[in-house]
GROMACS .gro file of C-alpha atoms in nm:
model
  353
    1MET     CA    1   0.000   0.000   0.000
    2ARG     CA    2   0.154   0.330  -0.114
    3THR     CA    3   0.043   0.675   0.002
    4ASP     CA    4   0.238   0.987  -0.091
    5GLY     CA    5   0.522   0.762  -0.204
    6HIS     CA    6   0.541   0.572   0.127
    7ASP     CA    7   0.503   0.195   0.118
    8LEU     CA    8   0.301   0.142   0.437
    9ARG     CA    9   0.328  -0.236   0.412
   10HIS     CA   10   0.708  -0.248   0.401
   11HIS     CA   11   0.849  -0.380   0.730
   12GLY     CA   12   1.192  -0.472   0.859
   13ASP     CA   13   1.154  -0.842   0.783
   14SER     CA   14   1.161  -0.755   0.411
   15GLU     CA   15   1.531  -0.672   0.452
   16VAL     CA   16   1.622  -1.024   0.568
   17ARG     CA   17   1.410  -1.242   0.342
   18ASP     CA   18   1.539  -1.447   0.050
   19ASP     CA   19   1.882  -1.312  -0.048
   20GLY     CA   20   1.900  -1.125   0.284
   21SER     CA   21   1.853  -1.430   0.504
   22ALA     CA   22   2.227  -1.472   0.563
   23LEU     CA   23   2.285  -1.109   0.661
   24VAL     CA   24   2.355  -0.989   1.014
   25ASP     CA   25   2.014  -0.849   1.107
   26LEU     CA   26   1.994  -0.491   1.233
   27ALA     CA   27   1.666  -0.441   1.045
   28VAL     CA   28   1.417  -0.630   1.261
   29ASN     CA   29   1.331  -0.505   1.610
   30VAL     CA   30   1.312  -0.850   1.772
   31ARG     CA   31   1.554  -0.910   2.059
   32ALA     CA   32   1.842  -1.134   1.954
   33ASP     CA   33   1.896  -1.482   2.099
   34THR     CA   34   1.527  -1.532   2.174
   35PRO     CA   35   1.303  -1.706   2.262
   36PRO     CA   36   1.489  -1.830   2.570
   37ALA     CA   37   1.509  -2.205   2.631
   38TRP     CA   38   1.256  -2.202   2.918
   39LEU     CA   39   1.000  -2.032   2.695
   40ARG     CA   40   1.059  -2.271   2.404
   41GLU     CA   41   1.012  -2.563   2.642
   42SER     CA   42   0.689  -2.417   2.780
   43ILE     CA   43   0.551  -2.368   2.429
   44ALA     CA   44   0.660  -2.716   2.322
   45ALA     CA   45   0.483  -2.869   2.623
   46SER     CA   46   0.155  -2.716   2.501
   47LEU     CA   47   0.161  -2.917   2.178
   48GLY     CA   48  -0.007  -3.208   2.353
   49GLU     CA   49  -0.319  -2.990   2.384
   50LEU     CA   50  -0.359  -2.917   2.013
   51ALA     CA   51  -0.660  -3.147   1.971
   52ALA     CA   52  -0.868  -2.918   2.194
   53TYR     CA   53  -0.995  -2.576   2.093
   54PRO     CA   54  -0.794  -2.288   2.248
   55ASP     CA   55  -0.920  -2.160   2.584
   56GLY     CA   56  -0.782  -1.814   2.651
   57ARG     CA   57  -0.931  -1.755   2.995
   58ARG     CA   58  -0.622  -1.841   3.197
   59ALA     CA   59  -0.387  -1.638   2.977
   60ARG     CA   60  -0.629  -1.345   2.978
   61ALA     CA   61  -0.643  -1.352   3.358
   62ALA     CA   62  -0.262  -1.366   3.376
   63VAL     CA   63  -0.224  -1.060   3.152
   64ALA     CA   64  -0.488  -0.876   3.353
   65ALA     CA   65  -0.309  -0.957   3.679
   66ARG     CA   66   0.023  -0.839   3.532
   67HIS     CA   67  -0.131  -0.493   3.481
   68GLY     CA   68  -0.358  -0.490   3.787
   69LEU     CA   69  -0.674  -0.494   3.576
   70PRO     CA   70  -0.992  -0.701   3.564
   71ALA     CA   71  -1.000  -0.959   3.284
   72GLU     CA   72  -1.280  -0.777   3.100
   73ARG     CA   73  -1.029  -0.500   3.022
   74VAL     CA   74  -0.800  -0.741   2.830
   75LEU     CA   75  -0.821  -0.884   2.479
   76LEU     CA   76  -0.561  -1.129   2.351
   77THR     CA   77  -0.474  -1.092   1.983
   78ALA     CA   78  -0.264  -1.258   1.715
   79GLY     CA   79   0.011  -1.002   1.763
   80ALA     CA   80  -0.038  -0.629   1.802
   81ALA     CA   81  -0.089  -0.604   1.425
   82GLU     CA   82  -0.424  -0.786   1.453
   83ALA     CA   83  -0.535  -0.531   1.710
   84PHE     CA   84  -0.489  -0.248   1.458
   85VAL     CA   85  -0.716  -0.432   1.212
   86LEU     CA   86  -0.980  -0.487   1.481
   87LEU     CA   87  -0.972  -0.122   1.582
   88ALA     CA   88  -1.009  -0.012   1.219
   89ARG     CA   89  -1.303  -0.245   1.157
   90ALA     CA   90  -1.490  -0.234   1.486
   91LEU     CA   91  -1.479   0.128   1.599
   92LYS     CA   92  -1.719   0.381   1.452
   93VAL     CA   93  -1.496   0.681   1.387
   94ARG     CA   94  -1.529   0.981   1.156
   95ARG     CA   95  -1.185   1.142   1.165
   96PRO     CA   96  -0.901   0.902   1.251
   97LEU     CA   97  -0.554   1.051   1.285
   98VAL     CA   98  -0.212   0.889   1.308
   99VAL     CA   99   0.090   1.064   1.459
  100HIS     CA  100   0.392   1.001   1.232
  101PRO     CA  101   0.665   0.894   1.188
  102GLN     CA  102   0.556   0.569   1.348
  103PHE     CA  103   0.473   0.206   1.273
  104THR     CA  104   0.274   0.219   0.951
  105GLU     CA  105   0.035  -0.072   1.006
  106PRO     CA  106  -0.227   0.134   1.198
  107GLU     CA  107  -0.274   0.368   0.904
  108ALA     CA  108  -0.269   0.083   0.653
  109ALA     CA  109  -0.539  -0.102   0.850
  110LEU     CA  110  -0.755   0.209   0.873
  111ARG     CA  111  -0.726   0.273   0.500
  112ASP     CA  112  -0.807  -0.090   0.421
  113ALA     CA  113  -1.124  -0.052   0.630
  114GLY     CA  114  -1.232   0.242   0.414
  115HIS     CA  115  -1.131   0.530   0.640
  116THR     CA  116  -0.974   0.856   0.527
  117VAL     CA  117  -0.677   0.905   0.758
  118ASP     CA  118  -0.531   1.235   0.870
  119ARG     CA  119  -0.169   1.268   0.976
  120VAL     CA  120   0.030   1.478   1.218
  121LEU     CA  121   0.395   1.475   1.113
  122LEU     CA  122   0.638   1.531   1.399
  123ARG     CA  123   0.942   1.731   1.295
  124GLU     CA  124   1.310   1.650   1.300
  125GLU     CA  125   1.392   1.998   1.429
  126ASP     CA  126   1.173   1.924   1.734
  127GLY     CA  127   1.342   1.591   1.793
  128PHE     CA  128   1.026   1.416   1.669
  129ARG     CA  129   0.865   1.496   2.003
  130LEU     CA  130   0.489   1.524   2.042
  131ASP     CA  131   0.324   1.864   2.025
  132PRO     CA  132  -0.026   1.796   2.163
  133ALA     CA  133  -0.150   2.122   2.014
  134ALA     CA  134  -0.087   1.983   1.665
  135VAL     CA  135  -0.364   1.724   1.706
  136PRO     CA  136  -0.697   1.866   1.581
  137GLU     CA  137  -0.972   1.879   1.842
  138ASP     CA  138  -1.220   1.695   1.620
  139ALA     CA  139  -0.999   1.388   1.566
  140ASP     CA  140  -1.202   1.108   1.724
  141LEU     CA  141  -0.932   0.839   1.693
  142VAL     CA  142  -0.567   0.924   1.760
  143VAL     CA  143  -0.288   0.668   1.724
  144ILE     CA  144   0.062   0.719   1.864
  145GLY     CA  145   0.351   0.489   1.949
  146ASN     CA  146   0.547   0.507   2.274
  147PRO     CA  147   0.839   0.458   2.255
  148THR     CA  148   0.786   0.536   1.890
  149ASN     CA  149   0.907   0.313   1.610
  150PRO     CA  150   1.123   0.423   1.425
  151THR     CA  151   1.232   0.741   1.604
  152SER     CA  152   1.302   0.574   1.943
  153VAL     CA  153   1.144   0.877   2.113
  154LEU     CA  154   0.978   0.815   2.450
  155HIS     CA  155   0.697   1.067   2.496
  156PRO     CA  156   0.595   1.174   2.848
  157ALA     CA  157   0.290   0.980   2.963
  158ALA     CA  158   0.130   1.306   3.074
  159SER     CA  159   0.161   1.453   2.724
  160ILE     CA  160  -0.005   1.152   2.566
  161ALA     CA  161  -0.277   1.131   2.832
  162GLY     CA  162  -0.342   1.499   2.765
  163LEU     CA  163  -0.466   1.402   2.419
  164ALA     CA  164  -0.770   1.231   2.571
  165ARG     CA  165  -1.105   1.398   2.498
  166PRO     CA  166  -1.472   1.307   2.544
  167GLY     CA  167  -1.574   1.103   2.240
  168ARG     CA  168  -1.213   1.031   2.133
  169THR     CA  169  -1.039   0.693   2.129
  170LEU     CA  170  -0.671   0.734   2.215
  171VAL     CA  171  -0.465   0.437   2.093
  172VAL     CA  172  -0.114   0.406   2.235
  173ASP     CA  173   0.112   0.143   2.080
  174GLU     CA  174   0.342   0.028   2.361
  175ALA     CA  175   0.492  -0.265   2.170
  176PHE     CA  176   0.843  -0.169   2.285
  177MET     CA  177   0.764  -0.034   2.631
  178ASP     CA  178   0.900  -0.344   2.806
  179ALA     CA  179   1.241  -0.260   2.655
  180VAL     CA  180   1.241   0.068   2.853
  181PRO     CA  181   1.394   0.031   3.200
  182GLY     CA  182   1.117   0.058   3.457
  183GLU     CA  183   0.863   0.102   3.176
  184ARG     CA  184   0.857   0.467   3.268
  185GLU     CA  185   0.597   0.672   3.080
  186ALA     CA  186   0.379   0.360   3.035
  187LEU     CA  187   0.003   0.402   3.028
  188ALA     CA  188  -0.076   0.030   3.043
  189GLY     CA  189  -0.284  -0.035   3.352
  190ARG     CA  190  -0.429   0.318   3.369
  191THR     CA  191  -0.807   0.339   3.398
  192ASP     CA  192  -0.833   0.713   3.460
  193VAL     CA  193  -0.771   0.822   3.098
  194PRO     CA  194  -1.100   0.833   2.904
  195GLY     CA  195  -1.101   0.647   2.575
  196LEU     CA  196  -0.755   0.498   2.632
  197VAL     CA  197  -0.659   0.186   2.436
  198VAL     CA  198  -0.311   0.044   2.498
  199LEU     CA  199  -0.158  -0.218   2.270
  200ARG     CA  200   0.121  -0.448   2.383
  201SER     CA  201   0.325  -0.702   2.189
  202LEU     CA  202   0.497  -1.010   2.328
  203THR     CA  203   0.679  -1.084   2.003
  204LYS     CA  204   0.960  -0.827   2.025
  205THR     CA  205   1.118  -0.889   2.366
  206TRP     CA  206   1.057  -1.265   2.356
  207GLY     CA  207   1.136  -1.347   1.994
  208LEU     CA  208   0.786  -1.473   1.910
  209ALA     CA  209   0.721  -1.294   1.580
  210GLY     CA  210   0.643  -1.630   1.420
  211LEU     CA  211   0.391  -1.721   1.690
  212ARG     CA  212   0.185  -1.397   1.686
  213ILE     CA  213   0.077  -1.290   2.032
  214GLY     CA  214  -0.015  -0.952   2.177
  215TYR     CA  215  -0.297  -0.790   2.367
  216VAL     CA  216  -0.521  -0.486   2.405
  217LEU     CA  217  -0.598  -0.304   2.730
  218ALA     CA  218  -0.910  -0.086   2.722
  219ALA     CA  219  -1.249  -0.017   2.879
  220PRO     CA  220  -1.474  -0.327   2.890
  221GLU     CA  221  -1.715  -0.189   2.629
  222THR     CA  222  -1.429  -0.126   2.385
  223ILE     CA  223  -1.289  -0.474   2.448
  224ALA     CA  224  -1.634  -0.618   2.378
  225ASP     CA  225  -1.657  -0.429   2.047
  226LEU     CA  226  -1.314  -0.556   1.939
  227GLU     CA  227  -1.388  -0.911   2.048
  228ARG     CA  228  -1.700  -0.921   1.833
  229ALA     CA  229  -1.485  -0.834   1.532
  230GLN     CA  230  -1.246  -1.124   1.598
  231PRO     CA  231  -1.285  -1.464   1.437
  232LEU     CA  232  -1.348  -1.757   1.667
  233TRP     CA  233  -1.038  -1.889   1.847
  234PRO     CA  234  -0.807  -1.618   1.710
  235VAL     CA  235  -0.510  -1.705   1.933
  236SER     CA  236  -0.361  -2.054   1.919
  237THR     CA  237  -0.298  -2.272   2.223
  238PRO     CA  238   0.084  -2.236   2.194
  239ALA     CA  239   0.044  -1.858   2.175
  240LEU     CA  240  -0.183  -1.856   2.480
  241THR     CA  241   0.076  -2.062   2.668
  242ALA     CA  242   0.343  -1.811   2.567
  243ALA     CA  243   0.128  -1.519   2.683
  244GLU     CA  244   0.083  -1.670   3.026
  245ALA     CA  245   0.453  -1.750   3.056
  246CYS     CA  246   0.568  -1.405   2.940
  247VAL     CA  247   0.374  -1.215   3.206
  248GLY     CA  248   0.485  -1.429   3.499
  249PRO     CA  249   0.735  -1.316   3.766
  250ARG     CA  250   1.031  -1.496   3.608
  251ALA     CA  251   0.965  -1.342   3.268
  252LEU     CA  252   0.911  -0.991   3.406
  253ALA     CA  253   1.242  -1.010   3.593
  254GLU     CA  254   1.420  -1.130   3.280
  255ALA     CA  255   1.262  -0.857   3.068
  256ALA     CA  256   1.366  -0.593   3.321
  257HIS     CA  257   1.724  -0.720   3.310
  258ALA     CA  258   1.716  -0.724   2.929
  259ALA     CA  259   1.591  -0.364   2.922
  260HIS     CA  260   1.896  -0.246   3.115
  261ARG     CA  261   2.128  -0.447   2.891
  262ILE     CA  262   1.961  -0.299   2.580
  263ALA     CA  263   2.012   0.051   2.722
  264ALA     CA  264   2.384  -0.018   2.771
  265ASP     CA  265   2.420  -0.169   2.424
  266ARG     CA  266   2.229   0.123   2.273
  267ALA     CA  267   2.464   0.371   2.441
  268HIS     CA  268   2.758   0.180   2.289
  269LEU     CA  269   2.597   0.198   1.943
  270VAL     CA  270   2.518   0.569   1.973
  271ALA     CA  271   2.874   0.644   2.090
  272GLY     CA  272   3.011   0.456   1.790
  273LEU     CA  273   2.782   0.638   1.551
  274ALA     CA  274   2.901   0.971   1.692
  275GLU     CA  275   3.237   0.901   1.528
  276PHE     CA  276   3.068   0.954   1.192
  277ALA     CA  277   2.930   1.300   1.276
  278SER     CA  278   3.196   1.468   1.063
  279SER     CA  279   3.058   1.275   0.764
  280GLY     CA  280   2.711   1.416   0.825
  281LEU     CA  281   2.556   1.129   1.022
  282ARG     CA  282   2.302   1.238   1.283
  283VAL     CA  283   2.133   1.024   1.550
  284VAL     CA  284   1.788   1.110   1.686
  285GLU     CA  285   1.848   1.150   2.058
  286PRO     CA  286   1.771   1.065   2.326
  287ALA     CA  287   1.693   0.717   2.193
  288GLU     CA  288   1.489   0.511   2.439
  289GLY     CA  289   1.382   0.202   2.240
  290PRO     CA  290   1.574  -0.106   2.122
  291PHE     CA  291   1.661   0.076   1.797
  292VAL     CA  292   1.797   0.411   1.682
  293LEU     CA  293   1.709   0.635   1.389
  294VAL     CA  294   1.990   0.797   1.192
  295ARG     CA  295   2.008   1.043   0.907
  296LEU     CA  296   2.302   1.048   0.672
  297PRO     CA  297   2.373   1.171   0.320
  298GLY     CA  298   2.348   0.896   0.061
  299ALA     CA  299   2.174   0.660   0.302
  300ALA     CA  300   2.022   0.450   0.023
  301ALA     CA  301   2.366   0.381  -0.127
  302VAL     CA  302   2.513   0.316   0.218
  303ARG     CA  303   2.238   0.062   0.286
  304ARG     CA  304   2.315  -0.121  -0.040
  305HIS     CA  305   2.687  -0.131   0.039
  306LEU     CA  306   2.612  -0.257   0.390
  307ARG     CA  307   2.424  -0.549   0.236
  308ASP     CA  308   2.728  -0.630   0.025
  309LEU     CA  309   2.931  -0.627   0.347
  310GLY     CA  310   2.689  -0.863   0.521
  311TYR     CA  311   2.459  -0.630   0.722
  312ALA     CA  312   2.088  -0.554   0.689
  313VAL     CA  313   1.943  -0.226   0.818
  314ARG     CA  314   1.593  -0.083   0.787
  315ARG     CA  315   1.528   0.181   0.521
  316GLY     CA  316   1.345   0.483   0.659
  317ASP     CA  317   1.172   0.627   0.355
  318THR     CA  318   0.863   0.405   0.395
  319PHE     CA  319   0.769   0.598   0.710
  320PRO     CA  320   0.558   0.913   0.652
  321GLY     CA  321   0.762   1.212   0.765
  322LEU     CA  322   1.095   1.057   0.662
  323ASN     CA  323   1.278   1.028   0.331
  324GLU     CA  324   1.556   0.824   0.173
  325GLU     CA  325   1.821   0.981   0.399
  326TRP     CA  326   1.699   0.788   0.703
  327LEU     CA  327   1.791   0.443   0.837
  328ARG     CA  328   1.674   0.254   1.146
  329LEU     CA  329   1.924   0.036   1.329
  330ALA     CA  330   1.827  -0.233   1.579
  331VAL     CA  331   2.034  -0.245   1.897
  332ARG     CA  332   2.251  -0.555   1.919
  333ASP     CA  333   2.528  -0.680   2.149
  334ARG     CA  334   2.863  -0.501   2.151
  335ALA     CA  335   3.047  -0.750   1.934
  336THR     CA  336   2.779  -0.728   1.665
  337VAL     CA  337   2.770  -0.349   1.691
  338ASN     CA  338   3.149  -0.327   1.659
  339GLY     CA  339   3.138  -0.536   1.343
  340PHE     CA  340   2.858  -0.321   1.209
  341LEU     CA  341   3.045   0.003   1.277
  342ARG     CA  342   3.344  -0.127   1.082
  343ALA     CA  343   3.113  -0.221   0.794
  344LEU     CA  344   2.944   0.120   0.813
  345ASN     CA  345   3.283   0.289   0.780
  346GLY     CA  346   3.350   0.088   0.466
  347ALA     CA  347   3.001   0.141   0.324
  348MET     CA  348   3.017   0.516   0.373
  349ALA     CA  349   3.359   0.528   0.211
  350GLN     CA  350   3.223   0.341  -0.091
  351ALA     CA  351   2.908   0.554  -0.112
  352HIS     CA  352   3.095   0.883  -0.091
  353GLY     CA  353   3.420   0.781  -0.253
   0.00000   0.00000   0.00000
C-alpha cells in the first residue's frame, strides 16, 4: 500500500528475506537470541493440547493480573498487528488521525477498512517529540507509538494522556515499552484516561514474531466491540501458553534485566555512531527504544553497500515524515555493533568515494 510515495506495508523483515537471510540483522526489532530455552520448552509442552480448541481464559487472567486490571479489560490478539485491524473495523470513527513517523500498520489497517486518515507529522527539528496542540480537536481516533518506532522517542505519559477527549479513542502502541527500564511513561494499567486503548506485543522482547501474540488493554465496552470483530479462536494454544509464561514473575524479571542491557548496548551503538558525525551522520536522541534512527547523506547507497558487506538495516523512507536519507538500526550486542560500525565505515567510504 503506497500513500504519498510511502510503502506502508514495508516492514523490517523484508530486509532479511530471501537473499537477505544470511545477513547480520539490524533491520528487525526483535531481541536477539530469543526465545529463551525455558520459553521454548513451555511452548513445546503445550503441543499435547492441540486437539482441543484454544481456551484463553487463563492467559487473559494472567495478563490482567500483570497490569492490575480485571479480565474484562484485556483482549488477547494474534500479535499487536491484529489489534490495529480490529480497531479499524470495529470502531465507529469519523476522523481518525495517526501521529507520524511511526509504525505504519495502523494507518494501513484504517485505509483498508475504508477510512480517510489524517496525519500529524512530527518534525526532526523538534526531535520528533509530540506537540499535543498539533492534534486537531475533532480527531475522534488518535494513534501514537510510545516509545515510537522508528524514532526511538519516549513521549511523556502526561503529554499523551493529555490528548484524551470526550468522544475520542486514544490508541497508544506500547509494543516496545517493556524494553524501557522501569517502563517509565507507560500508560498500560491506567483506567483514569477516558477512551484509552493500549496495545502491547509479546513478540519483540521474547522473539515470538512467528507465533503472533499480543494484547489490548481498554475499557470493557471497547474490548467487547473488538472481540465481536475477531474470528473464533483467534489465538492458538501455543500462543496462549506463551502469553501466560511471558507475564509471569520470572519473565518480568528477565525482561527488566534485558531492558537495562539494551540501554547499555544502545549507548555503545550511539557512541560509535558519533564518530561519523563529521561525515554528516546524525542520530535522533535521546533514543529510548531497542533501535535508533539515523540520518546520513546517501543513506540509500550506504544501505546497499552494507548489504554487500553482510549487514541488513531498515530503510526509513517508507515511514511518513521521513525520506531516503533515514535508516533505522536495531540495537545488538557489543560484538555485533562493533562489526557493524566497521562495515558502516567501509560502506560510507564506498558511497561517498
